[in-house]
mmCIF file with all atom_site columns, C-alpha atoms and ligand atoms in Angstrom:
data_model
loop_
_atom_site.group_PDB
_atom_site.id
_atom_site.type_symbol
_atom_site.label_atom_id
_atom_site.label_alt_id
_atom_site.label_comp_id
_atom_site.label_asym_id
_atom_site.label_entity_id
_atom_site.label_seq_id
_atom_site.pdbx_PDB_ins_code
_atom_site.Cartn_x
_atom_site.Cartn_y
_atom_site.Cartn_z
_atom_site.occupancy
_atom_site.B_iso_or_equiv
_atom_site.pdbx_formal_charge
_atom_site.auth_seq_id
_atom_site.auth_comp_id
_atom_site.auth_asym_id
_atom_site.auth_atom_id
_atom_site.pdbx_PDB_model_num
ATOM   1  C  CA  . MET A 1 1  ? 0.000   0.000  0.000  1.00 67.00 ? 7  MET A CA  1
ATOM   2  C  CA  . PRO A 1 2  ? 1.422   3.372  -0.940 1.00 79.00 ? 8  PRO A CA  1
ATOM   3  C  CA  . ILE A 1 3  ? 2.225   5.700  1.911  1.00 84.00 ? 9  ILE A CA  1
ATOM   4  C  CA  . TYR A 1 4  ? 3.269   9.174  0.890  1.00 88.00 ? 10 TYR A CA  1
ATOM   5  C  CA  . GLU A 1 5  ? 4.963   11.801 2.957  1.00 91.00 ? 11 GLU A CA  1
ATOM   6  C  CA  . TYR A 1 6  ? 3.514   15.275 2.989  1.00 94.00 ? 12 TYR A CA  1
ATOM   7  C  CA  . GLU A 1 7  ? 4.490   18.629 4.384  1.00 96.00 ? 13 GLU A CA  1
ATOM   8  C  CA  . CYS A 1 8  ? 1.852   21.117 5.428  1.00 97.00 ? 14 CYS A CA  1
ATOM   9  C  CA  . ARG A 1 9  ? 2.283   24.445 3.683  1.00 97.00 ? 15 ARG A CA  1
ATOM   10 C  CA  . ARG A 1 10 ? 0.624   26.279 6.545  1.00 97.00 ? 16 ARG A CA  1
ATOM   11 C  CA  . CYS A 1 11 ? 2.392   24.970 9.650  1.00 98.00 ? 17 CYS A CA  1
ATOM   12 C  CA  . GLY A 1 12 ? 5.241   22.959 8.129  1.00 97.00 ? 18 GLY A CA  1
ATOM   13 C  CA  . HIS A 1 13 ? 4.207   19.739 9.875  1.00 97.00 ? 19 HIS A CA  1
ATOM   14 C  CA  . ARG A 1 14 ? 5.369   16.593 8.107  1.00 96.00 ? 20 ARG A CA  1
ATOM   15 C  CA  . PHE A 1 15 ? 3.264   13.469 8.114  1.00 94.00 ? 21 PHE A CA  1
ATOM   16 C  CA  . GLU A 1 16 ? 2.715   10.264 6.226  1.00 92.00 ? 22 GLU A CA  1
ATOM   17 C  CA  . TYR A 1 17 ? -0.552  9.524  4.561  1.00 90.00 ? 23 TYR A CA  1
ATOM   18 C  CA  . LEU A 1 18 ? -1.833  6.218  3.320  1.00 86.00 ? 24 LEU A CA  1
ATOM   19 C  CA  . VAL A 1 19 ? -3.273  6.740  -0.124 1.00 82.00 ? 25 VAL A CA  1
ATOM   20 C  CA  . LEU A 1 20 ? -5.969  4.394  -1.315 1.00 83.00 ? 26 LEU A CA  1
ATOM   21 C  CA  . SER A 1 21 ? -8.292  4.738  -4.265 1.00 80.00 ? 27 SER A CA  1
ATOM   22 C  CA  . LYS A 1 22 ? -11.091 6.104  -2.115 1.00 83.00 ? 28 LYS A CA  1
ATOM   23 C  CA  . THR A 1 23 ? -8.955  8.022  0.345  1.00 79.00 ? 29 THR A CA  1
ATOM   24 C  CA  . PRO A 1 24 ? -9.892  11.689 0.665  1.00 83.00 ? 30 PRO A CA  1
ATOM   25 C  CA  . PRO A 1 25 ? -7.170  14.228 -0.119 1.00 85.00 ? 31 PRO A CA  1
ATOM   26 C  CA  . ALA A 1 26 ? -4.368  14.386 2.413  1.00 91.00 ? 32 ALA A CA  1
ATOM   27 C  CA  . ALA A 1 27 ? -4.826  16.929 5.163  1.00 94.00 ? 33 ALA A CA  1
ATOM   28 C  CA  . CYS A 1 28 ? -2.497  18.092 7.887  1.00 96.00 ? 34 CYS A CA  1
ATOM   29 C  CA  . PRO A 1 29 ? -3.217  16.242 11.173 1.00 94.00 ? 35 PRO A CA  1
ATOM   30 C  CA  . GLU A 1 30 ? -2.049  19.307 13.077 1.00 96.00 ? 36 GLU A CA  1
ATOM   31 C  CA  . CYS A 1 31 ? -4.113  22.089 11.578 1.00 97.00 ? 37 CYS A CA  1
ATOM   32 C  CA  . ARG A 1 32 ? -6.403  20.234 9.138  1.00 95.00 ? 38 ARG A CA  1
ATOM   33 C  CA  . ASN A 1 33 ? -5.088  22.272 6.276  1.00 95.00 ? 39 ASN A CA  1
ATOM   34 C  CA  . GLU A 1 34 ? -5.425  20.488 2.948  1.00 95.00 ? 40 GLU A CA  1
ATOM   35 C  CA  . ASP A 1 35 ? -2.821  22.604 1.211  1.00 96.00 ? 41 ASP A CA  1
ATOM   36 C  CA  . VAL A 1 36 ? -0.066  20.050 1.601  1.00 96.00 ? 42 VAL A CA  1
ATOM   37 C  CA  . GLU A 1 37 ? 2.939   19.229 -0.507 1.00 95.00 ? 43 GLU A CA  1
ATOM   38 C  CA  . GLN A 1 38 ? 3.837   15.668 -1.338 1.00 92.00 ? 44 GLN A CA  1
ATOM   39 C  CA  . LEU A 1 39 ? 7.457   14.868 -0.580 1.00 89.00 ? 45 LEU A CA  1
ATOM   40 C  CA  . ILE A 1 40 ? 9.658   12.260 -2.140 1.00 76.00 ? 46 ILE A CA  1
ATOM   41 C  CA  . SER A 1 41 ? 9.780   9.191  0.080  1.00 61.00 ? 47 SER A CA  1
ATOM   42 C  CA  . ALA A 1 42 ? 12.784  9.066  2.386  1.00 52.00 ? 48 ALA A CA  1
ATOM   43 C  CA  . PHE A 1 43 ? 12.550  5.348  3.043  1.00 53.00 ? 49 PHE A CA  1
ATOM   44 C  CA  . GLY A 1 44 ? 15.889  3.831  3.935  1.00 43.00 ? 50 GLY A CA  1
ATOM   45 C  CA  . VAL A 1 45 ? 17.859  6.913  2.971  1.00 46.00 ? 51 VAL A CA  1
ATOM   46 C  CA  . SER A 1 46 ? 19.235  7.532  6.446  1.00 50.00 ? 52 SER A CA  1
ATOM   47 C  CA  . SER A 1 47 ? 18.947  6.392  10.047 1.00 55.00 ? 53 SER A CA  1
ATOM   48 C  CA  . GLU A 1 48 ? 16.123  8.846  10.355 1.00 60.00 ? 54 GLU A CA  1
ATOM   49 C  CA  . GLY A 1 49 ? 14.531  7.160  7.384  1.00 60.00 ? 55 GLY A CA  1
ATOM   50 C  CA  . THR A 1 50 ? 14.696  3.849  9.242  1.00 61.00 ? 56 THR A CA  1
ATOM   51 C  CA  . ARG A 1 51 ? 13.091  5.375  12.259 1.00 67.00 ? 57 ARG A CA  1
ATOM   52 C  CA  . GLN A 1 52 ? 10.419  6.848  10.053 1.00 69.00 ? 58 GLN A CA  1
ATOM   53 C  CA  . ALA A 1 53 ? 9.859   3.420  8.526  1.00 71.00 ? 59 ALA A CA  1
ATOM   54 C  CA  . ASN A 1 54 ? 9.209   1.978  11.965 1.00 72.00 ? 60 ASN A CA  1
ATOM   55 C  CA  . LEU A 1 55 ? 6.824   4.802  12.686 1.00 73.00 ? 61 LEU A CA  1
ATOM   56 C  CA  . ASN A 1 56 ? 5.146   4.130  9.397  1.00 77.00 ? 62 ASN A CA  1
ATOM   57 C  CA  . GLN A 1 57 ? 4.702   0.484  10.282 1.00 76.00 ? 63 GLN A CA  1
ATOM   58 C  CA  . ALA A 1 58 ? 3.000   1.378  13.531 1.00 74.00 ? 64 ALA A CA  1
ATOM   59 C  CA  . ARG A 1 59 ? 0.911   4.021  11.883 1.00 77.00 ? 65 ARG A CA  1
ATOM   60 C  CA  . LYS A 1 60 ? -0.005  1.726  9.031  1.00 76.00 ? 66 LYS A CA  1
ATOM   61 C  CA  . LYS A 1 61 ? -1.551  -0.741 11.478 1.00 72.00 ? 67 LYS A CA  1
ATOM   62 C  CA  . ASN A 1 62 ? -3.289  2.115  13.217 1.00 69.00 ? 68 ASN A CA  1
ATOM   63 C  CA  . ALA A 1 63 ? -4.552  3.458  9.932  1.00 70.00 ? 69 ALA A CA  1
ATOM   64 C  CA  . ALA A 1 64 ? -5.788  0.063  8.837  1.00 70.00 ? 70 ALA A CA  1
ATOM   65 C  CA  . ILE A 1 65 ? -7.847  -0.244 11.985 1.00 61.00 ? 71 ILE A CA  1
ATOM   66 C  CA  . HIS A 1 66 ? -9.032  3.303  12.363 1.00 60.00 ? 72 HIS A CA  1
ATOM   67 C  CA  . LYS A 1 67 ? -8.827  4.660  8.840  1.00 64.00 ? 73 LYS A CA  1
ATOM   68 C  CA  . GLU A 1 68 ? -10.737 7.909  9.014  1.00 64.00 ? 74 GLU A CA  1
ATOM   69 C  CA  . LYS A 1 69 ? -9.940  8.345  12.679 1.00 67.00 ? 75 LYS A CA  1
ATOM   70 C  CA  . GLN A 1 70 ? -6.203  8.239  12.128 1.00 66.00 ? 76 GLN A CA  1
ATOM   71 C  CA  . HIS A 1 71 ? -5.831  11.994 12.233 1.00 71.00 ? 77 HIS A CA  1
ATOM   72 C  CA  . GLU A 1 72 ? -7.714  12.235 15.491 1.00 73.00 ? 78 GLU A CA  1
ATOM   73 C  CA  . GLU A 1 73 ? -5.629  9.476  17.027 1.00 73.00 ? 79 GLU A CA  1
ATOM   74 C  CA  . TYR A 1 74 ? -2.429  11.105 15.950 1.00 71.00 ? 80 TYR A CA  1
ATOM   75 C  CA  . LYS A 1 75 ? -3.483  14.456 17.300 1.00 77.00 ? 81 LYS A CA  1
ATOM   76 C  CA  . GLN A 1 76 ? -4.339  12.945 20.651 1.00 78.00 ? 82 GLN A CA  1
ATOM   77 C  CA  . MET A 1 77 ? -0.985  11.182 20.714 1.00 79.00 ? 83 MET A CA  1
ATOM   78 C  CA  . LEU A 1 78 ? 0.829   14.459 20.144 1.00 79.00 ? 84 LEU A CA  1
ATOM   79 C  CA  . HIS A 1 79 ? -1.041  16.228 22.909 1.00 77.00 ? 85 HIS A CA  1
ATOM   80 C  CA  . HIS A 1 80 ? -0.876  13.377 25.386 1.00 71.00 ? 86 HIS A CA  1
ATOM   81 C  CA  . ASP A 1 81 ? 1.724   14.918 27.676 1.00 69.00 ? 87 ASP A CA  1
ATOM   82 C  CA  . ASP A 1 82 ? -0.113  15.596 30.911 1.00 70.00 ? 88 ASP A CA  1
HETATM 83 ZN ZN1 . ZN  B 2 .  ? -0.560  22.039 9.235  1.00 50.51 ? 16 ZN  B ZN1 1
#
């Protein structure tokens, strides 16, 4: 399944987005902006790429289960610091 990396043009947040035939356009999980730029995949390019790949694996499972809720889940994860 193709996962593309995007960068939000509004807040600069980078995120991966699983693109399926019926997937709505990618939107920033931080600010919900849909004006996002697709980046060239960095898979395996560096150690950071490896770490990203692991993140992608985890997120891919999450996305498969939650699909449309993935943005909400991610947002909650980011703000879960209390
Ligand atoms: Zn954003």
